[in-house]
Short mmCIF file of C-alpha atoms in Angstrom, two decimals:
data_model
loop_
_atom_site.label_atom_id
_atom_site.label_comp_id
_atom_site.label_asym_id
_atom_site.label_seq_id
_atom_site.Cartn_x
_atom_site.Cartn_y
_atom_site.Cartn_z
CA MET A 1 -89.36 -28.09 4.46
CA ARG A 2 -90.88 -30.71 2.18
CA HIS A 3 -92.12 -33.78 4.07
CA SER A 4 -92.74 -37.37 3.04
CA ASN A 5 -96.33 -38.54 2.58
CA VAL A 6 -97.91 -41.15 4.85
CA ALA A 7 -101.07 -43.15 4.07
CA PRO A 8 -102.94 -46.05 5.68
CA ASN A 9 -103.38 -48.33 2.66
CA GLY A 10 -101.04 -47.98 -0.31
CA MET A 11 -98.35 -45.73 -1.76
CA VAL A 12 -96.85 -44.96 -5.17
CA VAL A 13 -93.64 -43.07 -5.96
CA THR A 14 -92.62 -42.23 -9.53
CA PRO A 15 -90.58 -39.44 -11.14
CA HIS A 16 -93.65 -38.10 -13.00
CA HIS A 17 -96.85 -37.21 -11.17
CA LEU A 18 -99.11 -38.52 -13.95
CA ALA A 19 -97.54 -41.97 -13.63
CA SER A 20 -98.03 -41.80 -9.86
CA HIS A 21 -101.71 -41.07 -10.30
CA SER A 22 -102.15 -43.83 -12.89
CA ALA A 23 -100.82 -46.35 -10.38
CA LEU A 24 -102.81 -44.85 -7.51
CA ALA A 25 -106.03 -45.16 -9.53
CA ILE A 26 -105.37 -48.89 -9.92
CA LEU A 27 -104.82 -49.32 -6.18
CA ARG A 28 -108.07 -47.45 -5.47
CA GLN A 29 -109.92 -49.86 -7.78
CA GLY A 30 -108.69 -52.80 -5.73
CA GLY A 31 -105.72 -53.59 -7.93
CA ASN A 32 -102.48 -54.94 -6.51
CA ALA A 33 -98.98 -53.47 -6.51
CA ILE A 34 -97.97 -55.34 -9.67
CA GLU A 35 -100.97 -54.12 -11.65
CA ALA A 36 -100.41 -50.60 -10.37
CA MET A 37 -96.81 -50.75 -11.48
CA VAL A 38 -97.77 -51.87 -14.99
CA ALA A 39 -100.10 -48.87 -15.20
CA ALA A 40 -97.33 -46.55 -14.01
CA ALA A 41 -94.83 -48.12 -16.41
CA ALA A 42 -97.14 -47.61 -19.38
CA THR A 43 -97.94 -44.02 -18.46
CA ILE A 44 -94.36 -43.00 -17.80
CA ALA A 45 -93.34 -44.48 -21.16
CA VAL A 46 -95.61 -41.85 -22.69
CA VAL A 47 -95.00 -38.84 -20.43
CA TYR A 48 -91.21 -39.21 -19.88
CA PRO A 49 -90.08 -40.42 -23.33
CA HIS A 50 -86.50 -39.20 -23.02
CA MET A 51 -85.99 -41.50 -20.02
CA ASN A 52 -87.79 -44.73 -20.95
CA GLY A 53 -90.24 -46.41 -23.28
CA LEU A 54 -91.67 -49.59 -24.77
CA GLY A 55 -88.46 -49.97 -26.77
CA GLY A 56 -86.32 -50.40 -23.65
CA ASP A 57 -85.61 -52.87 -20.85
CA GLY A 58 -86.96 -53.32 -17.35
CA PHE A 59 -86.18 -55.01 -14.03
CA TRP A 60 -88.56 -55.90 -11.21
CA LEU A 61 -87.96 -56.65 -7.54
CA ILE A 62 -91.21 -57.91 -5.97
CA VAL A 63 -91.26 -58.09 -2.17
CA PRO A 64 -94.17 -60.08 -0.69
CA PRO A 65 -95.32 -59.45 2.89
CA GLU A 66 -94.00 -62.89 3.83
CA GLY A 67 -91.19 -64.89 2.28
CA GLU A 68 -88.31 -63.95 0.03
CA PRO A 69 -88.38 -61.36 -2.79
CA ILE A 70 -88.44 -62.44 -6.44
CA ALA A 71 -86.80 -60.62 -9.34
CA ILE A 72 -87.80 -60.36 -12.99
CA ASP A 73 -85.14 -59.75 -15.61
CA ALA A 74 -86.84 -58.14 -18.60
CA SER A 75 -83.71 -57.24 -20.51
CA GLY A 76 -83.09 -58.14 -24.14
CA ALA A 77 -80.16 -59.84 -25.82
CA ALA A 78 -78.21 -58.67 -28.84
CA GLY A 79 -79.83 -59.42 -32.18
CA SER A 80 -78.69 -62.43 -34.18
CA LEU A 81 -77.19 -60.07 -36.80
CA ALA A 82 -75.13 -58.14 -34.21
CA THR A 83 -71.75 -59.69 -35.03
CA LEU A 84 -68.25 -58.30 -34.61
CA GLU A 85 -67.92 -58.43 -38.38
CA ARG A 86 -70.85 -56.05 -38.75
CA TYR A 87 -69.01 -53.45 -36.65
CA GLN A 88 -65.47 -54.18 -37.80
CA ALA A 89 -65.00 -50.74 -39.36
CA MET A 90 -65.91 -49.04 -36.08
CA ALA A 91 -63.73 -48.41 -33.03
CA THR A 92 -66.76 -48.60 -30.74
CA ILE A 93 -70.46 -49.30 -31.08
CA PRO A 94 -72.23 -46.07 -31.95
CA PHE A 95 -74.53 -44.47 -29.39
CA ARG A 96 -77.13 -43.33 -31.94
CA GLY A 97 -78.76 -44.68 -35.07
CA PRO A 98 -79.96 -48.10 -36.31
CA GLN A 99 -76.66 -49.85 -35.50
CA ALA A 100 -76.94 -48.64 -31.90
CA ALA A 101 -80.40 -50.23 -31.69
CA LEU A 102 -78.97 -53.74 -31.52
CA THR A 103 -80.70 -55.40 -28.54
CA VAL A 104 -84.24 -56.72 -28.15
CA ALA A 105 -86.53 -54.49 -26.07
CA GLY A 106 -87.56 -56.47 -23.00
CA THR A 107 -89.72 -54.16 -20.92
CA VAL A 108 -93.13 -55.25 -22.23
CA SER A 109 -92.24 -58.90 -21.56
CA GLY A 110 -91.54 -57.87 -17.97
CA TRP A 111 -95.03 -56.40 -17.66
CA GLN A 112 -96.43 -59.70 -18.88
CA ARG A 113 -94.31 -61.85 -16.55
CA ALA A 114 -95.17 -59.66 -13.56
CA LEU A 115 -98.89 -59.92 -14.28
CA GLU A 116 -98.53 -63.70 -14.48
CA TYR A 117 -97.02 -63.59 -10.99
CA ALA A 118 -99.90 -61.41 -9.80
CA ASN A 119 -102.47 -63.83 -11.21
CA GLU A 120 -100.88 -66.61 -9.16
CA HIS A 121 -100.88 -64.62 -5.90
CA PHE A 122 -104.10 -62.59 -6.02
CA SER A 123 -107.69 -63.80 -6.30
CA HIS A 124 -108.84 -61.21 -8.82
CA SER A 125 -107.28 -59.11 -11.56
CA LEU A 126 -108.03 -55.96 -13.53
CA PRO A 127 -108.15 -56.07 -17.35
CA LEU A 128 -105.21 -54.82 -19.37
CA SER A 129 -107.48 -52.19 -20.91
CA THR A 130 -107.82 -50.62 -17.46
CA LEU A 131 -104.09 -50.76 -16.75
CA LEU A 132 -103.13 -49.04 -20.02
CA ALA A 133 -106.07 -46.63 -20.26
CA ASP A 134 -104.21 -43.56 -18.99
CA ALA A 135 -101.18 -44.20 -21.18
CA ILE A 136 -103.37 -44.50 -24.27
CA GLN A 137 -105.26 -41.31 -23.47
CA TYR A 138 -102.07 -39.32 -22.81
CA ALA A 139 -100.49 -40.56 -26.05
CA GLU A 140 -103.59 -39.68 -28.08
CA SER A 141 -104.61 -36.40 -26.48
CA GLY A 142 -101.13 -35.14 -25.66
CA ILE A 143 -99.19 -34.24 -22.55
CA PRO A 144 -97.23 -31.15 -21.49
CA VAL A 145 -93.52 -31.46 -22.28
CA THR A 146 -91.55 -31.39 -19.03
CA ALA A 147 -88.61 -29.08 -18.43
CA SER A 148 -86.47 -32.24 -18.18
CA GLN A 149 -87.52 -33.42 -21.66
CA ALA A 150 -87.13 -29.95 -23.16
CA ALA A 151 -83.59 -29.65 -21.77
CA ALA A 152 -82.63 -33.15 -22.94
CA THR A 153 -83.99 -32.47 -26.42
CA LYS A 154 -82.14 -29.17 -26.66
CA ASN A 155 -78.86 -30.68 -25.48
CA LYS A 156 -79.03 -33.66 -27.83
CA ALA A 157 -80.90 -32.24 -30.84
CA SER A 158 -77.85 -32.19 -33.10
CA GLU A 159 -77.33 -35.94 -32.50
CA LEU A 160 -80.98 -36.83 -33.01
CA VAL A 161 -82.47 -34.52 -35.59
CA ASP A 162 -81.67 -36.69 -38.63
CA LEU A 163 -82.41 -40.10 -37.10
CA PRO A 164 -85.31 -42.10 -38.55
CA GLY A 165 -88.65 -40.92 -37.20
CA PHE A 166 -87.26 -38.83 -34.36
CA SER A 167 -88.02 -35.31 -35.55
CA ASP A 168 -91.57 -36.16 -36.61
CA ILE A 169 -92.45 -36.74 -32.95
CA TYR A 170 -89.95 -34.95 -30.75
CA LEU A 171 -88.73 -32.08 -32.98
CA PRO A 172 -91.85 -30.94 -34.88
CA ASP A 173 -90.85 -28.56 -37.67
CA HIS A 174 -87.27 -29.22 -36.50
CA GLN A 175 -87.94 -27.02 -33.47
CA VAL A 176 -86.96 -27.95 -29.91
CA PRO A 177 -90.14 -27.97 -27.82
CA SER A 178 -90.43 -25.73 -24.80
CA ALA A 179 -91.60 -26.90 -21.39
CA GLY A 180 -95.38 -26.87 -21.43
CA ASP A 181 -95.75 -27.51 -25.17
CA CYS A 182 -98.14 -30.31 -26.12
CA LEU A 183 -96.58 -33.62 -27.15
CA ARG A 184 -98.88 -36.01 -29.04
CA GLN A 185 -97.86 -39.56 -29.94
CA PRO A 186 -100.69 -41.07 -32.03
CA ASP A 187 -98.62 -43.98 -33.37
CA LEU A 188 -97.62 -44.93 -29.84
CA ALA A 189 -101.29 -44.79 -28.80
CA ARG A 190 -102.11 -47.25 -31.59
CA SER A 191 -99.32 -49.56 -30.41
CA LEU A 192 -100.67 -49.48 -26.86
CA ARG A 193 -104.18 -50.21 -28.16
CA ALA A 194 -102.75 -53.16 -30.09
CA LEU A 195 -101.28 -54.53 -26.86
CA VAL A 196 -104.70 -54.29 -25.21
CA LYS A 197 -106.42 -55.98 -28.16
CA ASP A 198 -103.90 -58.76 -28.82
CA GLY A 199 -102.14 -59.09 -25.45
CA LEU A 200 -98.69 -58.04 -24.27
CA GLU A 201 -97.14 -61.05 -25.97
CA SER A 202 -98.10 -59.56 -29.34
CA PHE A 203 -95.13 -57.19 -28.97
CA TYR A 204 -92.95 -60.24 -29.67
CA ARG A 205 -95.19 -62.88 -31.24
CA GLY A 206 -98.17 -61.13 -32.80
CA PRO A 207 -99.37 -58.36 -35.11
CA LEU A 208 -97.46 -55.59 -33.34
CA GLY A 209 -94.31 -57.73 -33.39
CA GLU A 210 -94.73 -58.20 -37.13
CA LYS A 211 -94.98 -54.43 -37.59
CA ILE A 212 -91.88 -53.91 -35.42
CA THR A 213 -90.00 -56.57 -37.39
CA ALA A 214 -90.87 -54.91 -40.70
CA GLY A 215 -89.68 -51.58 -39.34
CA MET A 216 -86.41 -53.02 -38.10
CA GLU A 217 -85.74 -54.56 -41.50
CA THR A 218 -86.46 -51.25 -43.21
CA LEU A 219 -84.06 -49.43 -40.90
CA GLY A 220 -81.33 -52.05 -41.20
CA MET A 221 -81.22 -52.85 -37.49
CA PRO A 222 -79.38 -56.08 -36.50
CA ILE A 223 -82.48 -57.61 -34.83
CA THR A 224 -84.77 -60.10 -36.59
CA GLY A 225 -88.32 -61.26 -36.09
CA SER A 226 -86.97 -64.52 -34.72
CA ASP A 227 -85.02 -62.59 -32.10
CA LEU A 228 -88.25 -60.97 -30.95
CA ALA A 229 -90.16 -64.26 -31.00
CA GLU A 230 -87.53 -66.04 -28.92
CA HIS A 231 -87.47 -63.41 -26.17
CA HIS A 232 -89.05 -64.01 -22.75
CA ALA A 233 -88.60 -62.22 -19.43
CA GLN A 234 -87.13 -64.45 -16.72
CA PHE A 235 -87.75 -64.92 -13.02
CA LYS A 236 -84.51 -64.62 -11.07
CA THR A 237 -83.32 -65.00 -7.49
CA PRO A 238 -82.09 -61.62 -6.20
CA LEU A 239 -78.66 -61.11 -4.70
CA SER A 240 -78.69 -60.17 -1.02
CA ILE A 241 -76.56 -59.24 1.98
CA LYS A 242 -77.06 -59.58 5.70
CA HIS A 243 -76.68 -56.07 7.08
CA SER A 244 -76.61 -55.05 10.73
CA CYS A 245 -80.00 -53.37 10.12
CA GLY A 246 -81.61 -56.19 8.13
CA SER A 247 -81.52 -57.95 4.77
CA ILE A 248 -80.93 -55.94 1.58
CA TYR A 249 -81.80 -57.17 -1.92
CA ASN A 250 -80.82 -56.23 -5.44
CA LEU A 251 -80.56 -57.70 -8.93
CA ALA A 252 -78.08 -60.27 -10.23
CA PRO A 253 -76.19 -59.94 -13.56
CA PRO A 254 -76.47 -58.58 -16.15
CA THR A 255 -77.17 -55.69 -13.74
CA GLN A 256 -74.73 -54.01 -11.37
CA GLY A 257 -76.79 -54.93 -8.31
CA VAL A 258 -73.71 -56.51 -6.75
CA VAL A 259 -72.14 -53.03 -6.67
CA SER A 260 -74.99 -51.51 -4.67
CA LEU A 261 -74.98 -54.38 -2.18
CA ALA A 262 -71.19 -54.48 -1.81
CA MET A 263 -71.12 -50.75 -1.10
CA LEU A 264 -73.64 -51.07 1.72
CA GLY A 265 -71.82 -54.12 3.08
CA ILE A 266 -68.52 -52.20 3.15
CA LEU A 267 -70.11 -49.14 4.76
CA ASP A 268 -71.78 -51.30 7.41
CA ARG A 269 -68.29 -52.15 8.67
CA LEU A 270 -67.14 -48.52 8.94
CA ASP A 271 -69.39 -47.06 11.65
CA ILE A 272 -71.02 -44.80 9.06
CA SER A 273 -73.88 -43.96 11.44
CA ALA A 274 -71.55 -41.81 13.54
CA CYS A 275 -69.83 -39.99 10.66
CA ASP A 276 -70.10 -36.28 9.93
CA GLU A 277 -71.00 -35.07 6.42
CA ILE A 278 -67.43 -35.01 5.11
CA GLN A 279 -66.61 -38.52 6.31
CA THR A 280 -69.99 -39.85 5.14
CA ILE A 281 -69.33 -38.62 1.60
CA HIS A 282 -65.70 -39.75 1.67
CA ARG A 283 -66.54 -43.27 2.82
CA ILE A 284 -69.37 -43.73 0.33
CA VAL A 285 -67.13 -42.47 -2.48
CA GLU A 286 -64.30 -44.79 -1.49
CA ALA A 287 -66.72 -47.73 -1.17
CA THR A 288 -67.91 -46.85 -4.69
CA LYS A 289 -64.39 -47.27 -6.04
CA LEU A 290 -63.94 -50.66 -4.36
CA ALA A 291 -67.32 -51.97 -5.49
CA PHE A 292 -66.90 -50.86 -9.10
CA SER A 293 -63.71 -52.89 -9.29
CA LEU A 294 -65.85 -55.98 -8.66
CA ARG A 295 -68.32 -54.97 -11.33
CA ASP A 296 -65.69 -54.35 -13.96
CA GLN A 297 -64.07 -57.71 -13.26
CA TYR A 298 -67.12 -59.97 -13.04
CA VAL A 299 -70.42 -58.53 -14.27
CA THR A 300 -71.47 -59.46 -17.80
CA ASP A 301 -74.00 -61.78 -19.45
CA PRO A 302 -75.02 -64.07 -16.55
CA ARG A 303 -74.16 -67.13 -18.66
CA ASP A 304 -70.55 -65.91 -18.79
CA VAL A 305 -70.09 -64.89 -15.14
CA SER A 306 -67.16 -66.91 -13.85
CA ILE A 307 -68.06 -67.06 -10.13
CA ASP A 308 -71.05 -67.07 -7.81
CA LEU A 309 -71.43 -63.36 -7.13
CA GLN A 310 -73.19 -64.11 -3.86
CA GLN A 311 -69.74 -65.19 -2.61
CA LEU A 312 -68.51 -61.62 -3.14
CA LEU A 313 -71.22 -60.51 -0.73
CA SER A 314 -70.22 -62.93 2.03
CA ALA A 315 -69.15 -61.51 5.38
CA PRO A 316 -65.48 -62.56 5.07
CA TYR A 317 -65.12 -61.00 1.63
CA LEU A 318 -66.84 -57.76 2.67
CA ASP A 319 -64.59 -57.67 5.76
CA GLN A 320 -61.59 -57.88 3.45
CA LEU A 321 -62.87 -55.14 1.13
CA SER A 322 -63.69 -52.78 3.98
CA GLN A 323 -60.14 -53.09 5.32
CA GLN A 324 -58.84 -51.70 2.01
CA LEU A 325 -60.71 -48.42 2.49
CA ASN A 326 -58.58 -45.55 3.75
CA THR A 327 -60.74 -43.19 5.79
CA GLU A 328 -58.09 -40.47 5.65
CA GLN A 329 -57.12 -40.42 1.98
CA ALA A 330 -58.93 -40.72 -1.37
CA ALA A 331 -57.78 -43.61 -3.54
CA PRO A 332 -56.69 -42.93 -7.14
CA TRP A 333 -59.60 -42.88 -9.57
CA GLY A 334 -59.91 -42.67 -13.32
CA GLU A 335 -62.27 -45.46 -14.29
CA PRO A 336 -64.69 -44.70 -17.11
CA LEU A 337 -68.19 -44.39 -15.68
CA LEU A 338 -71.41 -44.71 -17.62
CA PRO A 339 -73.99 -41.93 -17.50
CA GLY A 340 -77.52 -43.01 -18.26
CA ASP A 341 -81.17 -42.12 -17.99
CA THR A 342 -83.94 -44.30 -16.66
CA VAL A 343 -86.87 -44.22 -14.25
CA TRP A 344 -87.16 -45.87 -10.83
CA MET A 345 -90.67 -46.38 -9.45
CA GLY A 346 -92.08 -48.00 -6.33
CA VAL A 347 -95.51 -49.27 -5.25
CA THR A 348 -96.79 -50.80 -2.01
CA ASP A 349 -100.35 -52.10 -1.80
CA LYS A 350 -102.80 -52.71 1.03
CA ALA A 351 -101.92 -56.42 1.18
CA GLY A 352 -98.28 -55.54 1.90
CA TYR A 353 -96.78 -56.38 -1.50
CA SER A 354 -94.08 -53.95 -2.59
CA VAL A 355 -92.44 -53.46 -5.98
CA SER A 356 -89.12 -51.80 -6.77
CA PHE A 357 -88.96 -51.25 -10.53
CA ILE A 358 -86.70 -49.73 -13.18
CA GLN A 359 -87.41 -49.09 -16.86
CA SER A 360 -84.93 -47.55 -19.29
CA ILE A 361 -83.85 -46.87 -22.87
CA TYR A 362 -80.28 -46.12 -21.62
CA HIS A 363 -79.11 -42.77 -23.04
CA GLU A 364 -81.48 -39.82 -23.38
CA PHE A 365 -83.91 -40.95 -26.11
CA GLY A 366 -81.96 -44.23 -26.45
CA SER A 367 -80.71 -44.85 -29.98
CA GLY A 368 -82.92 -42.02 -31.22
CA VAL A 369 -84.50 -44.40 -33.74
CA VAL A 370 -88.29 -44.65 -33.89
CA ILE A 371 -89.70 -47.86 -35.37
CA PRO A 372 -91.91 -46.81 -38.32
CA GLU A 373 -95.67 -46.66 -37.71
CA THR A 374 -95.30 -47.67 -34.04
CA GLY A 375 -94.16 -44.53 -32.21
CA ILE A 376 -91.70 -46.76 -30.30
CA ILE A 377 -88.25 -45.28 -29.74
CA TRP A 378 -85.63 -48.04 -29.39
CA GLN A 379 -82.98 -48.32 -26.71
CA ASN A 380 -79.20 -48.20 -27.23
CA ARG A 381 -78.29 -50.54 -24.37
CA GLY A 382 -76.04 -52.45 -26.78
CA ALA A 383 -73.57 -49.56 -26.62
CA ALA A 384 -72.39 -51.19 -23.38
CA PHE A 385 -70.81 -54.00 -25.41
CA SER A 386 -67.11 -53.98 -26.24
CA LEU A 387 -65.77 -54.65 -29.74
CA GLN A 388 -62.52 -56.00 -28.30
CA PRO A 389 -62.24 -59.78 -28.84
CA GLY A 390 -61.75 -61.59 -25.56
CA HIS A 391 -63.24 -58.79 -23.46
CA PRO A 392 -65.81 -60.09 -20.93
CA ARG A 393 -68.42 -57.83 -22.53
CA CYS A 394 -67.41 -58.44 -26.12
CA LEU A 395 -70.34 -58.25 -28.52
CA ALA A 396 -71.85 -61.51 -29.74
CA PRO A 397 -75.27 -62.41 -31.18
CA LYS A 398 -77.84 -63.27 -28.49
CA LYS A 399 -75.52 -62.06 -25.71
CA TYR A 400 -76.96 -59.91 -22.92
CA PRO A 401 -75.34 -56.49 -22.43
CA PHE A 402 -74.19 -55.10 -19.12
CA HIS A 403 -76.89 -53.08 -17.31
CA THR A 404 -76.59 -50.24 -14.84
CA LEU A 405 -80.23 -50.80 -13.80
CA ASN A 406 -80.69 -52.17 -10.27
CA PRO A 407 -83.85 -51.61 -8.21
CA ALA A 408 -83.32 -52.16 -4.47
CA ALA A 409 -85.29 -53.34 -1.44
CA ALA A 410 -84.64 -54.07 2.22
CA LYS A 411 -86.37 -55.89 5.06
CA LEU A 412 -85.18 -54.22 8.26
CA HIS A 413 -84.93 -55.93 11.64
CA ASP A 414 -87.44 -53.50 13.16
CA GLY A 415 -90.18 -54.70 10.79
CA ARG A 416 -89.97 -51.96 8.15
CA THR A 417 -89.88 -52.88 4.46
CA LEU A 418 -88.09 -50.41 2.19
CA VAL A 419 -88.14 -50.23 -1.61
CA TYR A 420 -85.90 -47.58 -3.14
CA GLY A 421 -83.85 -46.63 -6.17
CA SER A 422 -82.86 -43.95 -8.63
CA MET A 423 -82.09 -43.25 -12.24
CA GLY A 424 -78.60 -42.17 -13.21
CA GLY A 425 -76.47 -44.92 -14.76
CA ASP A 426 -73.42 -45.44 -12.56
CA GLY A 427 -74.85 -42.91 -10.15
CA GLN A 428 -77.55 -45.40 -9.15
CA PRO A 429 -75.47 -47.34 -6.57
CA GLN A 430 -74.11 -44.08 -5.18
CA THR A 431 -77.57 -42.58 -4.72
CA GLN A 432 -78.89 -45.84 -3.27
CA ALA A 433 -76.06 -45.96 -0.72
CA THR A 434 -76.64 -42.34 0.20
CA LEU A 435 -80.38 -42.78 0.65
CA PHE A 436 -80.04 -45.98 2.70
CA THR A 437 -77.23 -44.59 4.87
CA ARG A 438 -79.05 -41.37 5.62
CA TYR A 439 -82.46 -42.91 6.32
CA VAL A 440 -81.63 -46.20 7.99
CA GLN A 441 -78.32 -45.54 9.72
CA GLN A 442 -78.15 -41.79 10.27
CA HIS A 443 -81.89 -41.38 10.98
CA PHE A 444 -82.68 -38.66 8.46
CA SER A 445 -86.38 -38.38 7.69
CA LEU A 446 -87.28 -40.26 4.50
CA GLN A 447 -87.84 -37.08 2.49
CA GLU A 448 -84.73 -35.36 3.79
CA ALA A 449 -82.64 -38.42 2.89
CA ILE A 450 -83.66 -37.76 -0.72
CA SER A 451 -83.86 -33.96 -0.76
CA ALA A 452 -80.54 -33.25 0.98
CA PRO A 453 -77.61 -32.37 -1.32
CA ARG A 454 -76.05 -35.28 -3.22
CA TRP A 455 -72.98 -35.99 -5.28
CA LEU A 456 -71.72 -38.09 -8.18
CA LEU A 457 -68.34 -39.69 -8.67
CA GLY A 458 -67.70 -39.81 -12.39
CA ARG A 459 -68.87 -38.33 -15.64
CA THR A 460 -72.03 -36.54 -16.60
CA TRP A 461 -73.23 -36.02 -20.18
CA GLY A 462 -70.90 -33.68 -22.04
CA ASN A 463 -68.33 -33.75 -19.24
CA ALA A 464 -65.31 -36.01 -19.57
CA SER A 465 -64.02 -35.37 -16.06
CA ASP A 466 -64.15 -38.21 -13.54
CA SER A 467 -64.19 -35.76 -10.64
CA LEU A 468 -66.33 -35.84 -7.52
CA LYS A 469 -69.23 -33.56 -8.43
CA LEU A 470 -71.28 -32.09 -5.58
CA GLU A 471 -74.44 -30.05 -5.62
CA ALA A 472 -73.81 -26.40 -4.81
CA ARG A 473 -75.91 -26.58 -1.62
CA PHE A 474 -73.02 -28.24 0.21
CA SER A 475 -71.07 -25.83 2.42
CA GLU A 476 -67.64 -24.53 1.53
CA GLU A 477 -66.38 -26.40 4.59
CA THR A 478 -67.52 -29.69 3.06
CA TYR A 479 -65.86 -28.88 -0.25
CA GLN A 480 -62.60 -27.97 1.44
CA GLY A 481 -62.72 -30.99 3.74
CA LEU A 482 -63.10 -33.36 0.79
CA ARG A 483 -60.27 -31.66 -1.09
CA ALA A 484 -58.07 -32.11 1.98
CA LEU A 485 -58.77 -35.85 1.77
CA GLY A 486 -57.52 -35.86 -1.82
CA HIS A 487 -60.76 -35.59 -3.81
CA LEU A 488 -60.90 -33.54 -7.01
CA THR A 489 -64.20 -31.73 -6.53
CA GLU A 490 -66.48 -29.76 -8.86
CA ARG A 491 -69.75 -27.94 -8.30
CA LEU A 492 -73.05 -28.95 -9.87
CA ASP A 493 -76.24 -26.91 -9.82
CA ALA A 494 -77.97 -26.67 -6.46
CA TRP A 495 -80.54 -29.26 -7.59
CA SER A 496 -78.92 -31.36 -10.32
CA GLU A 497 -80.52 -34.17 -12.32
CA ALA A 498 -77.00 -35.57 -12.66
CA THR A 499 -77.35 -36.94 -9.12
CA GLY A 500 -80.43 -38.93 -10.12
CA HIS A 501 -84.16 -39.03 -9.52
CA ALA A 502 -84.44 -40.95 -6.26
CA GLY A 503 -87.52 -42.34 -4.58
CA ALA A 504 -88.46 -44.59 -1.69
CA ILE A 505 -91.43 -46.24 0.02
CA VAL A 506 -91.41 -47.61 3.56
CA ARG A 507 -94.05 -49.98 4.90
CA HIS A 508 -94.06 -49.60 8.67
CA PRO A 509 -94.85 -52.45 11.10
CA ASN A 510 -98.31 -50.96 11.80
CA GLY A 511 -99.20 -51.25 8.11
CA PHE A 512 -98.97 -47.54 7.31
CA VAL A 513 -96.94 -46.63 4.24
CA GLU A 514 -94.63 -43.66 3.75
CA GLY A 515 -93.37 -42.34 0.44
CA ALA A 516 -90.88 -39.71 -0.70
CA SER A 517 -90.06 -38.49 -4.20
CA ASP A 518 -87.21 -36.41 -5.55
CA PRO A 519 -87.59 -32.63 -6.00
CA ARG A 520 -85.09 -33.01 -8.87
CA SER A 521 -87.78 -34.86 -10.88
CA ASN A 522 -91.37 -34.18 -11.94
CA GLY A 523 -92.56 -36.86 -9.58
CA SER A 524 -94.72 -37.37 -6.56
CA ALA A 525 -95.44 -39.72 -3.70
CA ALA A 526 -99.16 -40.48 -3.79
CA GLY A 527 -101.00 -42.57 -1.21
CA TYR A 528 -104.52 -43.43 -0.15
#
């Protein structure tokens, strides 16, 4: 059996082992959790390009050893040219191509804002050249293509092959790379070097930003240089709930953090700790349905949210929601769910600071569009907008799109601090609830809480069915028991990426740190 890793000083968990070691190297040099996370974020943008990159968005949840957590929203708004009129001939916003690349990429601004926070809370700092050194080397010298990237490229090649700049990097000679092939990204290395030379702000208001702007104009994207220049990551107050086991934190709109918190609040009222496997799955699935109804009604650009979402996480409201859950029968379900790819990463340092972090370009390879001469593939997060006038998520210039991204953290009553999360679009809240329930309430080991079979309510790529999909390692008894409760079940592979790449770090009261990564990913938990 695979076990979690425990270390006396610091811990890193990422879905790619090279990113884990980049962050660990920073901790060993005396760097803090924020600096280590920037190093991991830069490296994973290079080594896991189908999942994330500089052309995407990011969200931070920073948990200090004392006091309340702080969030950073590093998501980008729609470009000033992204009007309904521009898309009037389309039924929906396309998922691929220059018109799908309609929102500003915020992730680099999040790195900058996080480092500003670190400079205010730590007495010394490491230079940016040190933090980005691994990423630059891997982009220049090349990295082995992962099985995950090879599979994603093969599955999506027909959608991506003719998009600007894509094949030159990811389909050399129009051939799908095999796992283990060498991927070199020299233009991306030059962009990373430019960030070191001119500062992270140069992505938006400097020489690199000018190059990006010129590329966007050439491609006909609806984002302007002014849109880049006006963008800044923002500090935010996280949403939270008071749970019987402690306080749990997640991100406010435009993310679906309220879903993850509401699910755990509902489950806390249902004696989930005493449930068998069938009832555990059933109750988490039914809580998913209730919580997504909140998301679909309220979550949009935070400037347009009609109520204080913290009210939806109050004890009386969660009491009311939990009473709607039928423990003996599955509720009807047919809501459209959003698949998505991203990376969750966690770091805890020797001083007790922890970071829960997510970085994403949304769909596999985002829009598929590479900005000329930069090596930066741009996200397609704007596909989450509606083209229906009057819809809460209707497209408008400078409006923020809905985000599935929501890194999580908890401060437990027994003194443990937990940072955790997963990739997987709408699967993220489901995986988070499963991990938290198993580890905190049902007393699974940390690694087993992640490694044990998981499930997904909703769609996966290429599958239009909104069934309850379970990994094949579940017993036939569990399948039959869920069907008896009214669930339409399907089998996934024994270890399916569709259920996410989960990870978690626990800081114990004695200062030791424990980390667990997902066998479904290429990741690792690395401590020192």
